[in-house]
């Protein structure tokens, strides 16, 4: 699974070339809910775009369920999950975008190389258990955890596809008495259409791990009802499994949900068992994991821009307005225009009066100053001198972000002179070791700066006590204007890095009104045997670009 031709399919005639601004590079596959395509963010980060099948998109019940589940999936933040980064549940057809994981599914890996060695199974279980922790902490039960929904990335597994998960605070999306999931990996209570809880996902994790170790489902194959009968009425045969795995899998596959291990217990048990097998992490993961994966997957380049010929690329997105909608808009405009004209005339009259009043006052002040030069004239001369020296002050800001000596602070931009972009390349932040002061774009070797990086387990975030932070999504290009518009809508002082990768863009605003755009270059946030956690990227700062707070 190391060639682009093994993973990516060429686009077909019926496939879109663009979905809501995302240019499609290849087809990844299709499932019961829709088709999945490869695309890229503006910074070049690969993403998977799932487009809902048209017949499902026409079902209002499905749309309500899909909208609810996308909202739920957005709450999941974990190092071992493929995070939802963008979606439009009201589009025609609906779609969502998740981070693309460059690696095979567990199903594909086992089909290619056979059962995994025990250390690789332990590494797999620890990563999936951490993913379940993040999913359950968001109030979600996955309900369809299975080998095809576990992707094997170079630094560990990723759990994907919350398409049929349900938030614990919403009603189930199926009729009473129906089941949801894949028979070979269901828990007994799920097979009986009973209550599904976090323990249901643990049972599925045990089955998934057994599949990785055996190369086949633990409860065998055959008609769905036959497999479900075995799961409900018979104990699993663990004697075929490697002896090291049997104690943990016995707890995961307990018939009673309350007797099963928790994800936290699974992580701790696997780490103890890994021991020296996990000591070689020079490549970001144990050597045995890298042997299972083989060479890295070659991801196709981003799709090119629109063709210059006569062919119009197929675009999926909002429908154009119908004739009836256009007539309604014209009627609304016919009512709005006279009102706007009246308001405009009133404003114009007020403006003329204000200009005349201001001019009279200025003429009076000028006449007074000519008769008696004093402090006002001195202040005017001082302002003129400051204005004439603003060019040198701006140059100093561009080269070092510092105000001219003796000035006290950088000059504020005038209305005729927009804020100047000050670039600061290769700004690195380390967990618990450094910080950045935005006003000077200076990396400090302590935590006293305005922006810090903080990690708990493998969940790292950008944090601040005073500055607001937001990540740009949906193909938005980072700029002063886009940062201003998004920062005006947020009060968040922290932002998770779980869904960020090379090319991700963060807008930051401090109390002085300075605006920063941080473009992530590299990230090392996976917690692997004490390896340092850090990020590095390029910062652009605009001084006093927004009102101070």
PDB file of C-alpha atoms in Angstrom, residues 178 187 192 247 288 405 487:
ATOM      1  CA  UNK A 178     -33.312  -1.642  14.832  1.00  0.00           C
ATOM      2  CA  UNK A 187     -21.319  -6.029  21.286  1.00  0.00           C
ATOM      3  CA  UNK A 192     -30.013  -7.149  20.827  1.00  0.00           C
ATOM      4  CA  UNK A 247      -5.859 -11.262  29.528  1.00  0.00           C
ATOM      5  CA  UNK A 288       7.715  -2.895  14.551  1.00  0.00           C
ATOM      6  CA  UNK A 405      14.779  54.837  20.180  1.00  0.00           C
ATOM      7  CA  UNK A 487     -11.087  37.530  15.210  1.00  0.00           C
TER       8      UNK A 487
END
